[in-house]
Tab-separated table of C-alpha atoms and ligand atoms in Angstrom:
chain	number	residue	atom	x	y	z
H	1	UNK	CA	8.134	-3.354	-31.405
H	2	UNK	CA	6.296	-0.494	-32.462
H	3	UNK	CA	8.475	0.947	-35.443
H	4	UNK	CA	9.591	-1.143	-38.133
H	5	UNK	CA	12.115	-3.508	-37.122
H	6	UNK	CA	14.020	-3.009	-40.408
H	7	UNK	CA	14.148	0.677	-39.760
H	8	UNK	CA	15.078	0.395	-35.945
H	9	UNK	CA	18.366	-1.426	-37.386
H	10	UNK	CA	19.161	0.870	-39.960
H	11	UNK	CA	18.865	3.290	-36.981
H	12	UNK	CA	21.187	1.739	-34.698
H	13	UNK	CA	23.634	0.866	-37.584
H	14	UNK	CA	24.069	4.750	-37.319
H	15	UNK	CA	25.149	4.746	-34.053
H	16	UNK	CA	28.277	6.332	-32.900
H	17	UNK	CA	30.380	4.155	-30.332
H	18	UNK	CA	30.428	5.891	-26.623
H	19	UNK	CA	33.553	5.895	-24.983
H	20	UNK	CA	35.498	2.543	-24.620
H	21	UNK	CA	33.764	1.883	-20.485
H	22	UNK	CA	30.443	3.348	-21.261
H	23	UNK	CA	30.533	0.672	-24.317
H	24	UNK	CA	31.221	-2.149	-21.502
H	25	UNK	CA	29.370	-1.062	-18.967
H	26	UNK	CA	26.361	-1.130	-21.693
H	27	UNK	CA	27.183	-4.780	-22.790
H	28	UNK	CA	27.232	-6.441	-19.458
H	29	UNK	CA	23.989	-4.890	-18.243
H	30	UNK	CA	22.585	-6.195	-21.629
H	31	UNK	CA	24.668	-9.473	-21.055
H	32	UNK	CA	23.192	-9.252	-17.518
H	33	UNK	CA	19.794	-8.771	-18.754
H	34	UNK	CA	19.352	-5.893	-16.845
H	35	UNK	CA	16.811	-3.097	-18.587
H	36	UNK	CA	18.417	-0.613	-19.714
H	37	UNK	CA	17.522	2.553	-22.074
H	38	UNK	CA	17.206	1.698	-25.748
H	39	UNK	CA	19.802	2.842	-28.194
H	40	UNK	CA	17.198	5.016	-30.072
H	41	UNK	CA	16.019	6.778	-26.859
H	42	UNK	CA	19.734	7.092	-25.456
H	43	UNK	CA	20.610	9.087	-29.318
H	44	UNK	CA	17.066	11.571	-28.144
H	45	UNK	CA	18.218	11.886	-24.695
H	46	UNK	CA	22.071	12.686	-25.810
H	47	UNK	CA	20.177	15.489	-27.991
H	48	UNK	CA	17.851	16.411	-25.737
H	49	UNK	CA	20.662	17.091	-22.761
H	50	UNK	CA	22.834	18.921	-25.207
H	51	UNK	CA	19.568	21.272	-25.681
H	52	UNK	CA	18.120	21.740	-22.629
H	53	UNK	CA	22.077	21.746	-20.620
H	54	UNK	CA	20.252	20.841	-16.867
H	55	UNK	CA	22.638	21.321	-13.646
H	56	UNK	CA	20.379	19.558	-11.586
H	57	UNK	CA	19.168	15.730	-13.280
H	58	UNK	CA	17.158	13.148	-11.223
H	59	UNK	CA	16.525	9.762	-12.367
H	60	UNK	CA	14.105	7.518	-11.495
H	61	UNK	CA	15.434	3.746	-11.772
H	62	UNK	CA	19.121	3.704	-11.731
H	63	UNK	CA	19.188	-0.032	-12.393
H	64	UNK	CA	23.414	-0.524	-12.764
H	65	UNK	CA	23.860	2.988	-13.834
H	66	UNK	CA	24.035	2.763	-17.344
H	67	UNK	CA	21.745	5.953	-18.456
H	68	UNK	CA	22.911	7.952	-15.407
H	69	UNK	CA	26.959	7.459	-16.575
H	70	UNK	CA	25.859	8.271	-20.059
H	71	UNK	CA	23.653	11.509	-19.006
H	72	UNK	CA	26.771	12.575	-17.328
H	73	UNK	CA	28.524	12.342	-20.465
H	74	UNK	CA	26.112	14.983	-22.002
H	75	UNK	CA	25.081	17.181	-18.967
H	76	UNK	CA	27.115	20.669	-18.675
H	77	UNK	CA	30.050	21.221	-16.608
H	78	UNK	CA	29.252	21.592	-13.111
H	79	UNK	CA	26.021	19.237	-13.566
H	80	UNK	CA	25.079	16.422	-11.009
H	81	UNK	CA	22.816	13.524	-11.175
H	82	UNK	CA	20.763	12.047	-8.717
H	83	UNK	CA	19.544	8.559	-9.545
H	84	UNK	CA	17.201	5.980	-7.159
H	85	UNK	CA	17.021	2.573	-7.418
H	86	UNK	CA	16.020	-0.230	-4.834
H	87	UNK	CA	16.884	-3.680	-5.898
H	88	UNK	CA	19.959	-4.296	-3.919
H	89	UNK	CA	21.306	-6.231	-6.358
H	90	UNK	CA	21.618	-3.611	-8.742
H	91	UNK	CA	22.675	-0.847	-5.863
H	92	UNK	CA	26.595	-2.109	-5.488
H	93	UNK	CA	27.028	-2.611	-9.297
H	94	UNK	CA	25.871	0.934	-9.902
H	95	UNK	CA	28.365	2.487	-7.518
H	96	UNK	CA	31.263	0.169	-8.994
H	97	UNK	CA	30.155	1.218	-12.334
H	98	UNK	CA	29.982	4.828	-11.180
H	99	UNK	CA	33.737	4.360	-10.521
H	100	UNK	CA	34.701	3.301	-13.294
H	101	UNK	CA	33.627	5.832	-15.087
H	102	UNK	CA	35.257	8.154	-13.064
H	103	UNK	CA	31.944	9.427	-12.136
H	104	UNK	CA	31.163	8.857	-8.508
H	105	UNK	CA	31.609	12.765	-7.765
H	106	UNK	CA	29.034	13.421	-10.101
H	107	UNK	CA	26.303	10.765	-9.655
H	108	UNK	CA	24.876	10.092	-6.056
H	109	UNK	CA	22.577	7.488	-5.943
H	110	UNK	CA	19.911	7.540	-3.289
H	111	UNK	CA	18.838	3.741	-2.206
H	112	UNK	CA	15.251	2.514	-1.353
H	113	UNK	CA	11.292	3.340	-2.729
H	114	UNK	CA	11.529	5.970	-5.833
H	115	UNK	CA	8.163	6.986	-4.088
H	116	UNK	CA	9.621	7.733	-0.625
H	117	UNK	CA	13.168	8.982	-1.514
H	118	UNK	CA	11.131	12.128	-3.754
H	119	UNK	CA	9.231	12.936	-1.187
H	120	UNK	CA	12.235	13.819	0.995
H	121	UNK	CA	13.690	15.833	-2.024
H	122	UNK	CA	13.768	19.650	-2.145
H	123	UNK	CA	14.837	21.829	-4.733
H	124	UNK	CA	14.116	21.717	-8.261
H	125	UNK	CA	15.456	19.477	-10.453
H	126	UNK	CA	15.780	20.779	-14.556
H	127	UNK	CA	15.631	17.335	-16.269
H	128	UNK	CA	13.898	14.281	-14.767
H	129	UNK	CA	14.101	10.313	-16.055
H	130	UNK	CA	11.265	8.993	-15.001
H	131	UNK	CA	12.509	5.340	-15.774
H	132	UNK	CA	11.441	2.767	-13.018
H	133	UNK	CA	8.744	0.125	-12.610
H	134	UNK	CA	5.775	1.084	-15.271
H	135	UNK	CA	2.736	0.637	-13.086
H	136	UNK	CA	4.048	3.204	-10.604
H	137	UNK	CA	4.467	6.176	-12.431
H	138	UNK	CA	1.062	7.504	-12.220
H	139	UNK	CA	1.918	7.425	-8.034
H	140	UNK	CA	5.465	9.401	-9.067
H	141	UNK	CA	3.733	12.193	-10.916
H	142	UNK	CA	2.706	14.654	-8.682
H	143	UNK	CA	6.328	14.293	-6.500
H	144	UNK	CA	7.889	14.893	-10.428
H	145	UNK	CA	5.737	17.553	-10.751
H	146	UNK	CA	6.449	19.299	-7.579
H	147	UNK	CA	10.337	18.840	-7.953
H	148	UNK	CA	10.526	19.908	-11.824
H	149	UNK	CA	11.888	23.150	-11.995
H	150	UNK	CA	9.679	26.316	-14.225
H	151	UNK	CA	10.433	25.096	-18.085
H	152	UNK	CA	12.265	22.033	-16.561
H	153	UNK	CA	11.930	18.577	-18.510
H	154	UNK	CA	10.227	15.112	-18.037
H	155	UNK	CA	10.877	12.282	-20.093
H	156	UNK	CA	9.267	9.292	-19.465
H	157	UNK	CA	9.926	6.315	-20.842
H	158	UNK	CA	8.802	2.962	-21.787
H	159	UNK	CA	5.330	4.472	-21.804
H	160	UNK	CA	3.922	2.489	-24.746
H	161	UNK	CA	5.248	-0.666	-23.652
H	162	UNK	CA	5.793	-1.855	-27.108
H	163	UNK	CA	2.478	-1.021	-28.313
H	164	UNK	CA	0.954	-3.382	-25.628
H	165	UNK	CA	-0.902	-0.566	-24.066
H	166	UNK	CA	-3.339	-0.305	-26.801
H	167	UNK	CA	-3.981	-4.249	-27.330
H	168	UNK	CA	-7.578	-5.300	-26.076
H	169	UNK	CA	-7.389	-6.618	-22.395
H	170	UNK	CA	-8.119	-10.215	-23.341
H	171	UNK	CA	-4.943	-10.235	-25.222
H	172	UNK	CA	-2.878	-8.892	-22.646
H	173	UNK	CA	-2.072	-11.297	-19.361
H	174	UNK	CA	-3.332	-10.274	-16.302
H	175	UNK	CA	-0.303	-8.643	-14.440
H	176	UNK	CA	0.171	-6.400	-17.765
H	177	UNK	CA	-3.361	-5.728	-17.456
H	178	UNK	CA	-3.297	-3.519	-14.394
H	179	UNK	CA	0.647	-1.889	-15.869
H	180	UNK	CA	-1.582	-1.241	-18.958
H	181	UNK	CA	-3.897	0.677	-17.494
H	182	UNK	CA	-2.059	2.567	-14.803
H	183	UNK	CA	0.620	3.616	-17.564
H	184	UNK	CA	-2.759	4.841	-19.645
H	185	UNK	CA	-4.129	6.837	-16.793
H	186	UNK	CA	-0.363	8.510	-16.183
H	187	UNK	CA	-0.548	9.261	-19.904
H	188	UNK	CA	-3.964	10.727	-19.792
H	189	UNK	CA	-2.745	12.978	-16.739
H	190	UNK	CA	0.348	14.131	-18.068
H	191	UNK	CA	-1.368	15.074	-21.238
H	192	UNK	CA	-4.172	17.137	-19.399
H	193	UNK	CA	-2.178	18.842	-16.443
H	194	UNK	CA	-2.387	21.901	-16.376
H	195	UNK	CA	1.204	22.780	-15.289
H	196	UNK	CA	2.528	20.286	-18.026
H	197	UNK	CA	2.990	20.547	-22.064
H	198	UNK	CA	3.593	16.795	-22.976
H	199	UNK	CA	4.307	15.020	-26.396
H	200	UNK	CA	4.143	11.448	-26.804
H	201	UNK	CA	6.387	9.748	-29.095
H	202	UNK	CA	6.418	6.365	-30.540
H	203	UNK	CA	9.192	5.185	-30.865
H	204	UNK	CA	11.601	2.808	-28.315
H	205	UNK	CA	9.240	1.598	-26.515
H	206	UNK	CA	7.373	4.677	-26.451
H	207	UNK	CA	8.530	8.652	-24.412
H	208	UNK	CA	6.538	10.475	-23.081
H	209	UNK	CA	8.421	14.442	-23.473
H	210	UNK	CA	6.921	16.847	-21.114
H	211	UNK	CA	7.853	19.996	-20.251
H	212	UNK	CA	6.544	22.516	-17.276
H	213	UNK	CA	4.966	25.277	-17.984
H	214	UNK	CA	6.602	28.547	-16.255
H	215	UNK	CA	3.669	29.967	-13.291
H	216	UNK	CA	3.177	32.938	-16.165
H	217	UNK	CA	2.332	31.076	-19.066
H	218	UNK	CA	-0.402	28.582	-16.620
H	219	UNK	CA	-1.811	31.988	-15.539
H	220	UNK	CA	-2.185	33.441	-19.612
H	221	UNK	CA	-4.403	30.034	-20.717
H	222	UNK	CA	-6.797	30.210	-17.945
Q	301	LIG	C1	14.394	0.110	-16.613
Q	301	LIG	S1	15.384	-0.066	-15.198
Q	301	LIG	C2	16.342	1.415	-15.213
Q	301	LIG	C3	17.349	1.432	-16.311
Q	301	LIG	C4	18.315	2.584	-16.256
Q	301	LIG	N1	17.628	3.863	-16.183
Q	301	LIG	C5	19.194	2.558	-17.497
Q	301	LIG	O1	18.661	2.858	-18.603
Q	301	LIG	O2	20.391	2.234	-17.381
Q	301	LIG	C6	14.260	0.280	-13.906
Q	301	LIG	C7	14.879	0.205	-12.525
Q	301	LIG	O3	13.948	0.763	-11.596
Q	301	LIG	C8	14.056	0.059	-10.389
Q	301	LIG	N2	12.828	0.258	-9.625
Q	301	LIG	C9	11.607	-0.319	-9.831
Q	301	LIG	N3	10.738	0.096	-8.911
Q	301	LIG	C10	11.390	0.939	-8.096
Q	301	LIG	C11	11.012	1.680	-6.962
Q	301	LIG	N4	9.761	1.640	-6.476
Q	301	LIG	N5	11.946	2.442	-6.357
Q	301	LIG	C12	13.221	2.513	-6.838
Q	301	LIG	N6	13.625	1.831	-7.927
Q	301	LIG	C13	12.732	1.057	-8.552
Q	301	LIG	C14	14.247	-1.380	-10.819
Q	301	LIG	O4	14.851	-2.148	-9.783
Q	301	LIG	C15	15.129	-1.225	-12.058
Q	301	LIG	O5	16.498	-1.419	-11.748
């Protein structure tokens, strides 16, 4: 955990209830033990869509739909989510939980590699959730890149991996070893792209908040 534990329950003791099937739907994915978005990072995303109001959302891991139902919740009228996942486990709960929610007109969830569903995306998309397996994201960049609209936003999360990234390699078992240092190269690149302002923010399990810099503003640094 990388804020106080003390303080991350005083947090969540603040926590307003969702509505009665988002509640349930959260439960049995956590019953499930299915990873889903923290309650911390849900409360910043919840903010964060009520800011930035995107029409067009894509979301990377979909798991049961849990973050995509509640990002519907929060996204203007007339918004639509597009969400990819490729477990097939997980692919029929998310479209049962979809309708439950009442939600199935405004989430469509693409099925197979997050890698090779972007790739045959077009458009731009004004808020991305880059939320799938860790060690991959440095291969998603440049397709979230390309498909973020001018001043659209990227959050990223699980980027810290609860701290773990920072821990010396001999402490950290091999498989995390490689996660490690892929998620600290995707780090490194989205703090030093040139089309991207990033923050990263510790707390979760770590966001990375990035946000793409219209073609003007790229033009007026260099
Ligand atoms: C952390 S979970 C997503 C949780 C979800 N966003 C939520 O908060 O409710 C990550 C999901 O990404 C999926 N995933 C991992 N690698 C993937 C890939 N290459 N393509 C598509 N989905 C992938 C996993 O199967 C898993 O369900």
């Amino acid at each position: 955990m990388i804020v106080d534990e003390r303080i991350v329950t005083y947090i969540h003791s603040l926590e307003v209830p969702e509505s009665e099937i988002i509640e349930r739907i959260e439960q049995e994915a956590l019953e499930g033990h299915v990873p889903i978005i923290r309650k911390e990072t849900q409360s910043f995303l919840k903010v964060l869509l009520l800011m930035k109001k995107p029409l067009r959302i894509l979301e990377i891991g979909a798991a049961v739909g849990f973050s995509a139902i509640l990002m519907s919740e929060y996204m203007p009228e007339g918004g639509h989510i597009t969400t990819i996942e490729n477990y097939e486990k997980r692919i029929p709960i998310a479209r049962r939980n979809f309708e439950r929610a009442g939600r199935e007109g405004q989430i469509t969830l693409l099925e197979g590699d997050a890698y090779e569903v972007m790739k045959t995306l077009d458009g731009f998309y004004d808020f991305i959730f880059m939320d799938a397996a860790k060690g991959q994201y440095i291969q998603y960049m440049p397709e979230a890149v390309r498909l973020l609209a001018p001043e659209g936003v990227l959050l990223s999360d699980n980027v810290l991996q609860d701290g773990d990234i920072v821990e010396s390699r001999f402490a950290v078992e091999r498989r995390n070893r490689t996660i490690h240092s892929r998620m600290r190269e995707y780090l490194y690149e989205l703090k030093h792209n040139e089309q991207l302002q990033t923050s990263i923010l510790p707390f979760g399990d770590g966001i990375a908040l990035s946000v793409k810099k219209r073609e003007d503003k790229k033009d007026e640094e260099s």
